[in-house]
mmCIF file of C-alpha atoms in Angstrom:
data_model
loop_
_atom_site.group_PDB
_atom_site.id
_atom_site.type_symbol
_atom_site.label_atom_id
_atom_site.label_comp_id
_atom_site.label_asym_id
_atom_site.label_seq_id
_atom_site.Cartn_x
_atom_site.Cartn_y
_atom_site.Cartn_z
ATOM 1 C CA MET A 1 10.351 2.195 3.523
ATOM 2 C CA THR A 2 8.591 4.306 6.028
ATOM 3 C CA SER A 3 7.828 4.139 9.694
ATOM 4 C CA MET A 4 5.063 6.134 11.291
ATOM 5 C CA LEU A 5 4.383 6.880 14.917
ATOM 6 C CA SER A 6 0.895 7.409 16.290
ATOM 7 C CA ARG A 7 -0.729 7.662 19.659
ATOM 8 C CA ALA A 8 -4.171 6.155 19.382
ATOM 9 C CA VAL A 9 -7.119 6.882 21.662
ATOM 10 C CA ARG A 10 -8.821 4.079 23.494
ATOM 11 C CA ASN A 11 -11.562 3.307 20.989
ATOM 12 C CA LEU A 12 -9.361 2.994 17.905
ATOM 13 C CA PRO A 13 -9.729 -0.305 15.982
ATOM 14 C CA ALA A 14 -6.230 -1.459 15.144
ATOM 15 C CA SER A 15 -7.056 -1.998 11.503
ATOM 16 C CA SER A 16 -8.983 1.161 10.669
ATOM 17 C CA ALA A 17 -6.354 3.577 11.893
ATOM 18 C CA TRP A 18 -3.956 2.364 9.291
ATOM 19 C CA ALA A 19 -6.353 1.586 6.434
ATOM 20 C CA ALA A 20 -4.407 3.827 4.109
ATOM 21 C CA ARG A 21 -1.242 1.792 4.648
ATOM 22 C CA ALA A 22 -2.733 -1.473 3.463
ATOM 23 C CA PHE A 23 -2.705 -1.111 -0.374
ATOM 24 C CA ALA A 24 -2.348 -3.957 -2.705
ATOM 25 C CA ARG A 25 -1.424 -6.330 0.084
ATOM 26 C CA SER A 26 -4.269 -8.175 1.648
ATOM 27 C CA LEU A 27 -2.024 -10.255 3.822
ATOM 28 C CA SER A 28 0.979 -8.035 4.374
ATOM 29 C CA CYS A 29 2.806 -9.717 7.194
ATOM 30 C CA SER A 30 2.250 -7.525 10.232
ATOM 31 C CA SER A 31 3.778 -7.958 13.630
ATOM 32 C CA GLN A 32 3.084 -6.873 17.157
ATOM 33 C CA LEU A 33 5.949 -6.498 19.589
ATOM 34 C CA GLN A 34 4.986 -6.108 23.205
ATOM 35 C CA ALA A 35 7.315 -3.702 25.000
ATOM 36 C CA ALA A 36 8.005 -3.700 28.712
ATOM 37 C CA ALA A 37 5.249 -2.126 30.789
ATOM 38 C CA VAL A 38 6.045 1.524 31.355
ATOM 39 C CA GLN A 39 4.123 4.645 32.133
ATOM 40 C CA PRO A 40 2.855 5.744 28.694
ATOM 41 C CA LYS A 41 3.528 9.268 27.515
ATOM 42 C CA SER A 42 0.510 11.441 26.910
ATOM 43 C CA LYS A 43 -0.219 12.914 23.509
ATOM 44 C CA LYS A 44 0.704 16.292 24.939
ATOM 45 C CA THR A 45 4.304 15.198 25.529
ATOM 46 C CA LEU A 46 4.581 14.128 21.894
ATOM 47 C CA ALA A 47 3.112 17.314 20.475
ATOM 48 C CA LYS A 48 5.481 19.716 18.737
ATOM 49 C CA ASN A 49 5.559 23.383 19.530
ATOM 50 C CA GLY A 50 4.114 25.442 16.725
ATOM 51 C CA VAL A 51 2.822 22.410 14.817
ATOM 52 C CA LYS A 52 -0.868 21.575 14.598
ATOM 53 C CA ASN A 53 -2.158 18.355 16.063
ATOM 54 C CA ILE A 54 -3.059 16.156 13.089
ATOM 55 C CA VAL A 55 -5.601 13.429 13.647
ATOM 56 C CA VAL A 56 -7.165 10.408 11.998
ATOM 57 C CA VAL A 57 -10.935 10.756 11.916
ATOM 58 C CA GLU A 58 -11.663 7.477 10.117
ATOM 59 C CA GLY A 59 -10.128 4.979 7.741
ATOM 60 C CA VAL A 60 -11.837 2.408 5.519
ATOM 61 C CA ARG A 61 -11.020 -0.034 2.769
ATOM 62 C CA ILE A 62 -12.974 -2.192 0.409
ATOM 63 C CA PRO A 63 -12.232 -5.927 0.757
ATOM 64 C CA PHE A 64 -8.857 -6.918 -0.621
ATOM 65 C CA LEU A 65 -9.135 -9.675 -3.217
ATOM 66 C CA GLN A 66 -6.692 -11.864 -5.055
ATOM 67 C CA SER A 67 -6.006 -10.529 -8.511
ATOM 68 C CA GLY A 68 -7.988 -12.159 -11.261
ATOM 69 C CA THR A 69 -11.095 -12.614 -9.110
ATOM 70 C CA THR A 70 -14.187 -10.450 -8.565
ATOM 71 C CA TYR A 71 -12.577 -7.077 -9.343
ATOM 72 C CA ALA A 72 -10.882 -8.308 -12.526
ATOM 73 C CA ASP A 73 -13.151 -6.422 -14.971
ATOM 74 C CA LEU A 74 -12.947 -3.075 -13.154
ATOM 75 C CA MET A 75 -10.431 -0.239 -13.350
ATOM 76 C CA PRO A 76 -8.350 1.217 -10.506
ATOM 77 C CA HIS A 77 -10.451 4.363 -10.197
ATOM 78 C CA ASP A 78 -13.529 2.156 -9.701
ATOM 79 C CA LEU A 79 -11.931 0.648 -6.598
ATOM 80 C CA ALA A 80 -10.696 3.989 -5.282
ATOM 81 C CA ARG A 81 -14.116 5.532 -5.867
ATOM 82 C CA ALA A 82 -15.720 2.744 -3.842
ATOM 83 C CA ALA A 83 -13.307 3.405 -0.965
ATOM 84 C CA LEU A 84 -14.044 7.137 -1.078
ATOM 85 C CA LEU A 85 -17.794 6.510 -1.033
ATOM 86 C CA GLY A 86 -17.339 4.121 1.882
ATOM 87 C CA LEU A 87 -15.468 6.818 3.795
ATOM 88 C CA LEU A 88 -18.136 9.419 3.027
ATOM 89 C CA ASN A 89 -20.929 7.080 4.093
ATOM 90 C CA ARG A 90 -19.225 6.159 7.351
ATOM 91 C CA THR A 91 -18.264 9.681 8.387
ATOM 92 C CA SER A 92 -21.015 11.776 6.755
ATOM 93 C CA VAL A 93 -18.329 14.360 6.095
ATOM 94 C CA PRO A 94 -19.574 16.966 3.585
ATOM 95 C CA ARG A 95 -17.684 16.718 0.320
ATOM 96 C CA ASP A 96 -17.096 20.454 0.200
ATOM 97 C CA VAL A 97 -15.216 20.320 3.515
ATOM 98 C CA VAL A 98 -12.423 18.253 1.968
ATOM 99 C CA ASP A 99 -9.608 20.549 0.839
ATOM 100 C CA TYR A 100 -7.455 18.014 -0.998
ATOM 101 C CA ILE A 101 -7.304 14.350 -2.067
ATOM 102 C CA VAL A 102 -4.106 12.325 -2.487
ATOM 103 C CA TYR A 103 -3.803 8.700 -3.622
ATOM 104 C CA GLY A 104 -0.861 6.364 -3.925
ATOM 105 C CA THR A 105 -0.451 3.614 -6.498
ATOM 106 C CA VAL A 106 2.409 1.412 -7.675
ATOM 107 C CA ILE A 107 1.457 0.447 -11.218
ATOM 108 C CA GLN A 108 -0.481 3.222 -12.917
ATOM 109 C CA GLU A 109 -3.277 2.649 -15.383
ATOM 110 C CA VAL A 110 -2.323 4.688 -18.447
ATOM 111 C CA LYS A 111 -5.833 6.023 -19.063
ATOM 112 C CA THR A 112 -6.211 7.293 -15.495
ATOM 113 C CA SER A 113 -2.664 8.184 -14.506
ATOM 114 C CA ASN A 114 -4.010 10.650 -11.922
ATOM 115 C CA VAL A 115 -6.284 8.064 -10.374
ATOM 116 C CA ALA A 116 -6.983 10.303 -7.360
ATOM 117 C CA ARG A 117 -8.659 12.880 -9.581
ATOM 118 C CA GLU A 118 -10.757 10.350 -11.519
ATOM 119 C CA ALA A 119 -11.869 8.569 -8.351
ATOM 120 C CA ALA A 120 -12.756 11.865 -6.673
ATOM 121 C CA LEU A 121 -14.909 12.987 -9.580
ATOM 122 C CA GLY A 122 -16.568 9.582 -9.690
ATOM 123 C CA ALA A 123 -17.331 9.786 -5.973
ATOM 124 C CA GLY A 124 -19.100 13.104 -6.433
ATOM 125 C CA PHE A 125 -16.446 15.516 -5.203
ATOM 126 C CA SER A 126 -16.455 18.954 -6.733
ATOM 127 C CA ASP A 127 -14.313 19.465 -9.816
ATOM 128 C CA LYS A 128 -12.822 22.342 -7.831
ATOM 129 C CA THR A 129 -11.309 19.925 -5.267
ATOM 130 C CA PRO A 130 -7.628 19.351 -6.171
ATOM 131 C CA ALA A 131 -6.329 15.793 -6.288
ATOM 132 C CA HIS A 132 -3.049 14.198 -7.229
ATOM 133 C CA THR A 133 -1.451 10.770 -7.294
ATOM 134 C CA VAL A 134 1.940 9.714 -5.921
ATOM 135 C CA THR A 135 4.049 6.640 -6.431
ATOM 136 C CA MET A 136 6.827 5.322 -4.208
ATOM 137 C CA ALA A 137 6.778 1.578 -4.793
ATOM 138 C CA CYS A 138 5.070 -0.384 -2.042
ATOM 139 C CA ILE A 139 4.734 2.592 0.286
ATOM 140 C CA SER A 140 2.927 4.801 -2.193
ATOM 141 C CA SER A 141 -0.118 5.022 0.065
ATOM 142 C CA ASN A 142 2.082 5.953 3.010
ATOM 143 C CA GLN A 143 3.466 8.740 0.887
ATOM 144 C CA ALA A 144 -0.077 9.845 0.086
ATOM 145 C CA MET A 145 -0.941 9.942 3.773
ATOM 146 C CA THR A 146 2.200 11.766 4.885
ATOM 147 C CA THR A 147 1.729 14.219 2.025
ATOM 148 C CA GLY A 148 -1.642 15.008 3.587
ATOM 149 C CA VAL A 149 -0.044 15.300 7.003
ATOM 150 C CA GLY A 150 2.492 17.761 5.619
ATOM 151 C CA MET A 151 -0.172 19.877 3.930
ATOM 152 C CA ILE A 152 -2.136 20.169 7.170
ATOM 153 C CA ALA A 153 0.995 20.865 9.228
ATOM 154 C CA ALA A 154 1.979 23.607 6.791
ATOM 155 C CA GLY A 155 -1.400 25.252 7.127
ATOM 156 C CA GLN A 156 -2.301 24.666 3.477
ATOM 157 C CA CYS A 157 -5.292 22.473 4.329
ATOM 158 C CA ASP A 158 -7.463 21.510 7.267
ATOM 159 C CA VAL A 159 -9.042 18.370 5.780
ATOM 160 C CA VAL A 160 -7.303 15.869 3.493
ATOM 161 C CA VAL A 161 -8.418 12.479 2.228
ATOM 162 C CA ALA A 162 -5.565 10.103 1.438
ATOM 163 C CA GLY A 163 -5.597 6.545 0.191
ATOM 164 C CA GLY A 164 -4.136 3.873 -1.989
ATOM 165 C CA VAL A 165 -5.286 1.658 -4.818
ATOM 166 C CA GLU A 166 -3.946 -1.203 -6.864
ATOM 167 C CA LEU A 167 -5.489 -3.434 -9.534
ATOM 168 C CA MET A 168 -3.026 -6.192 -10.280
ATOM 169 C CA SER A 169 -5.673 -7.958 -12.373
ATOM 170 C CA ASP A 170 -5.052 -5.571 -15.258
ATOM 171 C CA VAL A 171 -1.596 -4.053 -15.435
ATOM 172 C CA PRO A 172 -0.419 -2.227 -18.569
ATOM 173 C CA ILE A 173 1.250 -4.367 -21.252
ATOM 174 C CA ARG A 174 3.115 -2.384 -23.898
ATOM 175 C CA HIS A 175 4.143 -3.033 -27.450
ATOM 176 C CA SER A 176 7.884 -3.379 -27.967
ATOM 177 C CA ARG A 177 9.765 -0.120 -28.271
ATOM 178 C CA LYS A 178 10.416 -0.712 -31.966
ATOM 179 C CA MET A 179 6.713 -1.205 -32.579
ATOM 180 C CA ARG A 180 5.808 1.872 -30.535
ATOM 181 C CA LYS A 181 8.272 3.967 -32.510
ATOM 182 C CA THR A 182 6.907 2.662 -35.797
ATOM 183 C CA MET A 183 3.295 3.270 -34.791
ATOM 184 C CA LEU A 184 4.016 6.822 -33.629
ATOM 185 C CA THR A 185 5.872 7.580 -36.844
ATOM 186 C CA LEU A 186 3.033 6.014 -38.837
ATOM 187 C CA ASN A 187 0.583 8.297 -37.116
ATOM 188 C CA ARG A 188 2.508 11.283 -38.458
ATOM 189 C CA ALA A 189 2.849 9.936 -42.009
ATOM 190 C CA LYS A 190 0.955 12.087 -44.500
ATOM 191 C CA THR A 191 0.966 10.131 -47.729
ATOM 192 C CA LEU A 192 -0.064 6.580 -48.550
ATOM 193 C CA GLY A 193 3.440 5.888 -49.790
ATOM 194 C CA GLN A 194 4.994 6.940 -46.493
ATOM 195 C CA LYS A 195 2.567 4.747 -44.583
ATOM 196 C CA LEU A 196 3.211 1.691 -46.762
ATOM 197 C CA SER A 197 6.956 2.212 -46.450
ATOM 198 C CA LEU A 198 6.736 2.213 -42.644
ATOM 199 C CA ILE A 199 4.438 -0.817 -42.579
ATOM 200 C CA SER A 200 6.857 -2.757 -44.774
ATOM 201 C CA LYS A 201 9.560 -2.341 -42.117
ATOM 202 C CA ILE A 202 7.529 -4.104 -39.407
ATOM 203 C CA ARG A 203 9.033 -7.485 -38.519
ATOM 204 C CA PRO A 204 7.582 -10.360 -36.427
ATOM 205 C CA ALA A 205 9.883 -9.406 -33.533
ATOM 206 C CA HIS A 206 8.128 -6.047 -33.335
ATOM 207 C CA PHE A 207 5.008 -7.788 -32.045
ATOM 208 C CA ALA A 208 6.662 -9.217 -28.934
ATOM 209 C CA PRO A 209 5.065 -7.351 -25.991
ATOM 210 C CA GLU A 210 6.864 -5.866 -23.012
ATOM 211 C CA LEU A 211 5.366 -7.741 -20.110
ATOM 212 C CA PRO A 212 5.209 -5.922 -16.752
ATOM 213 C CA ALA A 213 7.326 -7.057 -13.850
ATOM 214 C CA VAL A 214 7.266 -5.854 -10.275
ATOM 215 C CA ALA A 215 11.007 -5.391 -10.390
ATOM 216 C CA GLU A 216 13.574 -2.770 -9.531
ATOM 217 C CA PHE A 217 14.663 -1.003 -12.703
ATOM 218 C CA SER A 218 18.230 -0.540 -11.446
ATOM 219 C CA THR A 219 18.723 -4.211 -10.552
ATOM 220 C CA SER A 220 16.089 -6.026 -12.663
ATOM 221 C CA GLU A 221 15.315 -8.073 -9.569
ATOM 222 C CA THR A 222 11.859 -8.641 -8.145
ATOM 223 C CA MET A 223 11.180 -8.191 -4.458
ATOM 224 C CA GLY A 224 10.965 -11.964 -4.190
ATOM 225 C CA HIS A 225 14.606 -12.239 -5.151
ATOM 226 C CA SER A 226 15.428 -9.575 -2.569
ATOM 227 C CA ALA A 227 13.467 -11.516 0.045
ATOM 228 C CA ASP A 228 15.496 -14.645 -0.673
ATOM 229 C CA ARG A 229 18.651 -12.557 -0.436
ATOM 230 C CA VAL A 230 17.607 -11.243 3.005
ATOM 231 C CA ALA A 231 16.734 -14.747 4.175
ATOM 232 C CA ALA A 232 20.139 -16.062 3.150
ATOM 233 C CA ALA A 233 22.072 -13.103 4.548
ATOM 234 C CA PHE A 234 20.453 -13.310 7.971
ATOM 235 C CA ALA A 235 19.956 -17.079 8.117
ATOM 236 C CA VAL A 236 16.164 -16.952 8.297
ATOM 237 C CA SER A 237 15.039 -20.506 7.628
ATOM 238 C CA ARG A 238 12.148 -21.726 5.482
ATOM 239 C CA LEU A 239 10.610 -23.185 8.640
ATOM 240 C CA GLU A 240 10.641 -19.815 10.425
ATOM 241 C CA GLN A 241 9.049 -18.107 7.436
ATOM 242 C CA ASP A 242 6.328 -20.739 7.067
ATOM 243 C CA GLU A 243 5.536 -20.639 10.778
ATOM 244 C CA TYR A 244 5.223 -16.870 10.688
ATOM 245 C CA ALA A 245 3.027 -16.938 7.576
ATOM 246 C CA LEU A 246 0.760 -19.570 9.105
ATOM 247 C CA ARG A 247 0.460 -17.460 12.244
ATOM 248 C CA SER A 248 -0.405 -14.415 10.132
ATOM 249 C CA HIS A 249 -3.158 -16.209 8.210
ATOM 250 C CA THR A 250 -4.526 -17.834 11.357
ATOM 251 C CA LEU A 251 -4.763 -14.537 13.241
ATOM 252 C CA ALA A 252 -6.240 -12.791 10.208
ATOM 253 C CA LYS A 253 -8.903 -15.480 9.938
ATOM 254 C CA LYS A 254 -9.664 -15.165 13.642
ATOM 255 C CA ALA A 255 -10.011 -11.393 13.300
ATOM 256 C CA GLN A 256 -12.208 -11.754 10.231
ATOM 257 C CA ASP A 257 -14.519 -14.320 11.838
ATOM 258 C CA GLY A 258 -14.673 -12.277 15.030
ATOM 259 C CA GLY A 259 -15.805 -9.143 13.218
ATOM 260 C CA LEU A 260 -12.675 -7.240 14.200
ATOM 261 C CA LEU A 261 -11.819 -5.910 10.739
ATOM 262 C CA LEU A 262 -13.931 -2.828 11.274
ATOM 263 C CA ASP A 263 -12.257 -0.852 8.517
ATOM 264 C CA VAL A 264 -13.721 -3.051 5.762
ATOM 265 C CA VAL A 265 -16.708 -1.605 3.911
ATOM 266 C CA PRO A 266 -18.829 -3.685 1.502
ATOM 267 C CA PHE A 267 -18.530 -3.082 -2.220
ATOM 268 C CA LYS A 268 -21.307 -3.881 -4.690
ATOM 269 C CA VAL A 269 -19.412 -4.868 -7.809
ATOM 270 C CA PRO A 270 -21.371 -3.920 -10.944
ATOM 271 C CA GLY A 271 -22.982 -7.032 -12.410
ATOM 272 C CA LYS A 272 -21.773 -9.186 -9.547
ATOM 273 C CA ASP A 273 -22.484 -9.843 -5.882
ATOM 274 C CA THR A 274 -21.579 -7.506 -3.039
ATOM 275 C CA VAL A 275 -18.101 -8.255 -1.703
ATOM 276 C CA THR A 276 -17.916 -8.116 2.087
ATOM 277 C CA LYS A 277 -14.613 -9.728 3.065
ATOM 278 C CA ASP A 278 -11.060 -10.427 1.936
ATOM 279 C CA ASN A 279 -10.724 -13.643 -0.054
ATOM 280 C CA GLY A 280 -7.023 -14.248 0.486
ATOM 281 C CA ILE A 281 -7.094 -15.194 4.168
ATOM 282 C CA ARG A 282 -6.458 -18.917 3.956
ATOM 283 C CA PRO A 283 -4.864 -20.703 6.904
ATOM 284 C CA SER A 284 -3.170 -23.880 5.729
ATOM 285 C CA SER A 285 -0.898 -26.310 7.534
ATOM 286 C CA MET A 286 2.841 -26.606 7.876
ATOM 287 C CA GLU A 287 2.669 -29.857 5.950
ATOM 288 C CA GLN A 288 0.879 -28.302 2.982
ATOM 289 C CA MET A 289 3.086 -25.225 3.015
ATOM 290 C CA GLY A 290 6.175 -27.389 3.082
ATOM 291 C CA LYS A 291 5.213 -28.983 -0.230
ATOM 292 C CA LEU A 292 5.493 -25.741 -2.178
ATOM 293 C CA LYS A 293 8.566 -25.127 -4.293
ATOM 294 C CA PRO A 294 10.640 -21.923 -4.106
ATOM 295 C CA ALA A 295 8.963 -19.166 -6.079
ATOM 296 C CA PHE A 296 11.955 -17.050 -7.044
ATOM 297 C CA ILE A 297 15.426 -18.512 -6.552
ATOM 298 C CA LYS A 298 15.229 -22.127 -7.617
ATOM 299 C CA PRO A 299 15.828 -24.705 -6.332
ATOM 300 C CA HIS A 300 17.433 -23.462 -3.115
ATOM 301 C CA GLY A 301 15.367 -20.385 -2.244
ATOM 302 C CA THR A 302 13.153 -20.298 0.843
ATOM 303 C CA VAL A 303 10.543 -17.759 -0.275
ATOM 304 C CA THR A 304 7.390 -19.463 -1.547
ATOM 305 C CA ALA A 305 3.829 -18.529 -2.451
ATOM 306 C CA ALA A 306 2.800 -19.589 1.046
ATOM 307 C CA ASN A 307 5.091 -17.238 2.981
ATOM 308 C CA SER A 308 4.571 -14.279 0.631
ATOM 309 C CA SER A 309 1.638 -12.023 -0.062
ATOM 310 C CA PHE A 310 -0.315 -12.618 -3.239
ATOM 311 C CA LEU A 311 -0.982 -10.099 -6.008
ATOM 312 C CA THR A 312 -3.931 -8.076 -4.809
ATOM 313 C CA ASP A 313 -6.716 -5.791 -5.954
ATOM 314 C CA GLY A 314 -7.998 -3.246 -3.446
ATOM 315 C CA ALA A 315 -8.312 0.346 -2.321
ATOM 316 C CA SER A 316 -8.543 2.350 0.885
ATOM 317 C CA ALA A 317 -9.230 5.880 2.099
ATOM 318 C CA ILE A 318 -8.454 7.778 5.293
ATOM 319 C CA LEU A 319 -9.808 11.085 6.565
ATOM 320 C CA LEU A 320 -7.174 13.381 8.064
ATOM 321 C CA MET A 321 -7.837 16.683 9.793
ATOM 322 C CA SER A 322 -6.262 19.198 12.056
ATOM 323 C CA GLU A 323 -7.490 18.459 15.565
ATOM 324 C CA GLU A 324 -9.083 21.879 15.765
ATOM 325 C CA LYS A 325 -11.103 21.258 12.595
ATOM 326 C CA ALA A 326 -12.141 17.759 13.643
ATOM 327 C CA LEU A 327 -13.469 18.964 16.983
ATOM 328 C CA ALA A 328 -15.243 21.895 15.337
ATOM 329 C CA LEU A 329 -17.031 19.448 13.025
ATOM 330 C CA GLY A 330 -17.996 17.213 15.933
ATOM 331 C CA TYR A 331 -15.604 14.316 15.311
ATOM 332 C CA LYS A 332 -13.728 12.453 18.000
ATOM 333 C CA PRO A 333 -10.179 11.748 16.779
ATOM 334 C CA LYS A 334 -9.226 8.093 16.584
ATOM 335 C CA ALA A 335 -5.484 8.659 16.450
ATOM 336 C CA TYR A 336 -2.898 11.417 16.535
ATOM 337 C CA LEU A 337 -0.277 11.308 13.794
ATOM 338 C CA ARG A 338 2.948 12.527 15.350
ATOM 339 C CA ASP A 339 5.925 11.844 13.155
ATOM 340 C CA PHE A 340 7.227 9.939 10.160
ATOM 341 C CA VAL A 341 10.506 9.027 8.563
ATOM 342 C CA TYR A 342 11.435 7.723 5.132
ATOM 343 C CA VAL A 343 14.674 5.857 4.535
ATOM 344 C CA SER A 344 16.326 4.607 1.381
ATOM 345 C CA GLN A 345 18.620 1.616 1.122
ATOM 346 C CA ASP A 346 20.778 -0.160 -1.429
ATOM 347 C CA PRO A 347 18.207 -1.452 -3.967
ATOM 348 C CA LYS A 348 19.943 -4.788 -4.303
ATOM 349 C CA ASP A 349 21.337 -5.930 -0.982
ATOM 350 C CA GLN A 350 19.105 -4.009 1.422
ATOM 351 C CA LEU A 351 15.875 -3.437 -0.475
ATOM 352 C CA LEU A 352 13.642 -5.028 2.169
ATOM 353 C CA LEU A 353 15.414 -3.749 5.276
ATOM 354 C CA GLY A 354 13.639 -0.390 5.324
ATOM 355 C CA PRO A 355 11.590 -1.025 8.499
ATOM 356 C CA THR A 356 14.727 -2.079 10.377
ATOM 357 C CA TYR A 357 16.411 1.233 9.582
ATOM 358 C CA ALA A 358 13.318 3.444 9.797
ATOM 359 C CA THR A 359 12.034 2.310 13.186
ATOM 360 C CA PRO A 360 14.956 3.496 15.340
ATOM 361 C CA LYS A 361 15.111 6.729 13.344
ATOM 362 C CA VAL A 362 11.493 7.654 13.934
ATOM 363 C CA LEU A 363 11.811 6.774 17.621
ATOM 364 C CA GLU A 364 14.872 8.962 17.975
ATOM 365 C CA LYS A 365 13.190 11.785 16.104
ATOM 366 C CA ALA A 366 10.213 11.633 18.464
ATOM 367 C CA GLY A 367 12.387 11.330 21.569
ATOM 368 C CA LEU A 368 11.106 7.848 22.396
ATOM 369 C CA THR A 369 12.580 4.436 23.105
ATOM 370 C CA LEU A 370 11.382 0.889 22.508
ATOM 371 C CA ALA A 371 10.036 0.809 26.058
ATOM 372 C CA ASP A 372 7.675 3.704 25.293
ATOM 373 C CA ILE A 373 5.823 1.773 22.589
ATOM 374 C CA ASP A 374 3.096 -0.745 23.352
ATOM 375 C CA VAL A 375 2.559 -2.106 19.846
ATOM 376 C CA PHE A 376 4.546 -2.014 16.631
ATOM 377 C CA GLU A 377 2.846 -2.690 13.322
ATOM 378 C CA PHE A 378 4.814 -3.512 10.191
ATOM 379 C CA HIS A 379 3.439 -4.155 6.720
ATOM 380 C CA GLU A 380 5.569 -6.306 4.449
ATOM 381 C CA ALA A 381 4.971 -8.694 1.567
ATOM 382 C CA PHE A 382 7.226 -11.454 2.816
ATOM 383 C CA ALA A 383 7.446 -13.262 6.120
ATOM 384 C CA VAL A 384 11.230 -12.918 6.119
ATOM 385 C CA SER A 385 10.965 -9.122 5.925
ATOM 386 C CA SER A 386 8.742 -8.897 8.984
ATOM 387 C CA LEU A 387 10.864 -11.375 10.902
ATOM 388 C CA LYS A 388 13.925 -9.239 10.258
ATOM 389 C CA ALA A 389 12.121 -5.956 10.891
ATOM 390 C CA THR A 390 10.897 -7.169 14.276
ATOM 391 C CA ASP A 391 14.278 -8.431 15.439
ATOM 392 C CA ALA A 392 14.732 -5.794 18.139
ATOM 393 C CA SER A 393 18.139 -7.144 19.049
ATOM 394 C CA ASP A 394 19.478 -5.496 15.891
ATOM 395 C CA TRP A 395 18.284 -2.004 16.814
#
């Protein structure tokens, strides 16, 4: 998991500054912790000697939709391209000013494994503009963004576009390994006899596909199982999780209806209507949520479809620059990116505790305390993860 520290200027919409962090999770449980009122530190006190100021110029995302809905017939690079075009339209930044493009994704489409490159070409960027794709599970887009931060800090670039994309509507499904091996060998067979011999060895079991699973390879557990493990270990009740999820949906709906999700850009889906808003924001009731059965550990688990994020299709893009370059181009920075930390935990017992470990580390690294921060924002797929991450008494 990662934790990032920023000092935003007054006119920064809370959602747009972190558009690049919201990939594949329309309703990632986010939390705001109000710290005690203190005299805030200026951006100058957080600046590092000899390191460029790195700023957010703008961040956008196309609406996040439940998988299997309006984006179902598209490919990941289609979504990423739409986010890039939305960023270009909003900022009017010349394409040739962008030095580098980085995208993060969790499950890669085989045909477009470097989705950043395909999306960039589709959005009209020069074929001379380098682009690469990174993957780091659910924080792949964070890795894309901090990669851009590092490139600017190192003096390699002045302008980087970073983002994230996921299309859970169409994830790769493979033939079994035995079938793959047979088909590859068959492709190399030269005579009809060799081909017939290989075909004769195919058995019905060869046709069983390898279905994808959002699971840890080392443990074979999904994040849902890990969420139930965290809930049990720290005695987070089903009631607490449902209440938090209901609060999250209710506030998201309020923000959506109030026009506060300023980072969302419309997307005209080919052959379909223009999508203008997320379709997974659905406030329910405690009664209705209470009727749902455990989704992972049955029958005693507490993690359900109601207190978890759904599988999502979406993409985002963020424009990063050195402060000097942004001002030279006439942009007013929306946020200053100061520091970041990545942590790694036991993939079985502590998989979802990353924010709890990362937050104090990034504060210490920046020379700050809890009292220096006005708002914390965490992105997690499960209510229990955010509840544990925001438990300041454990820090």
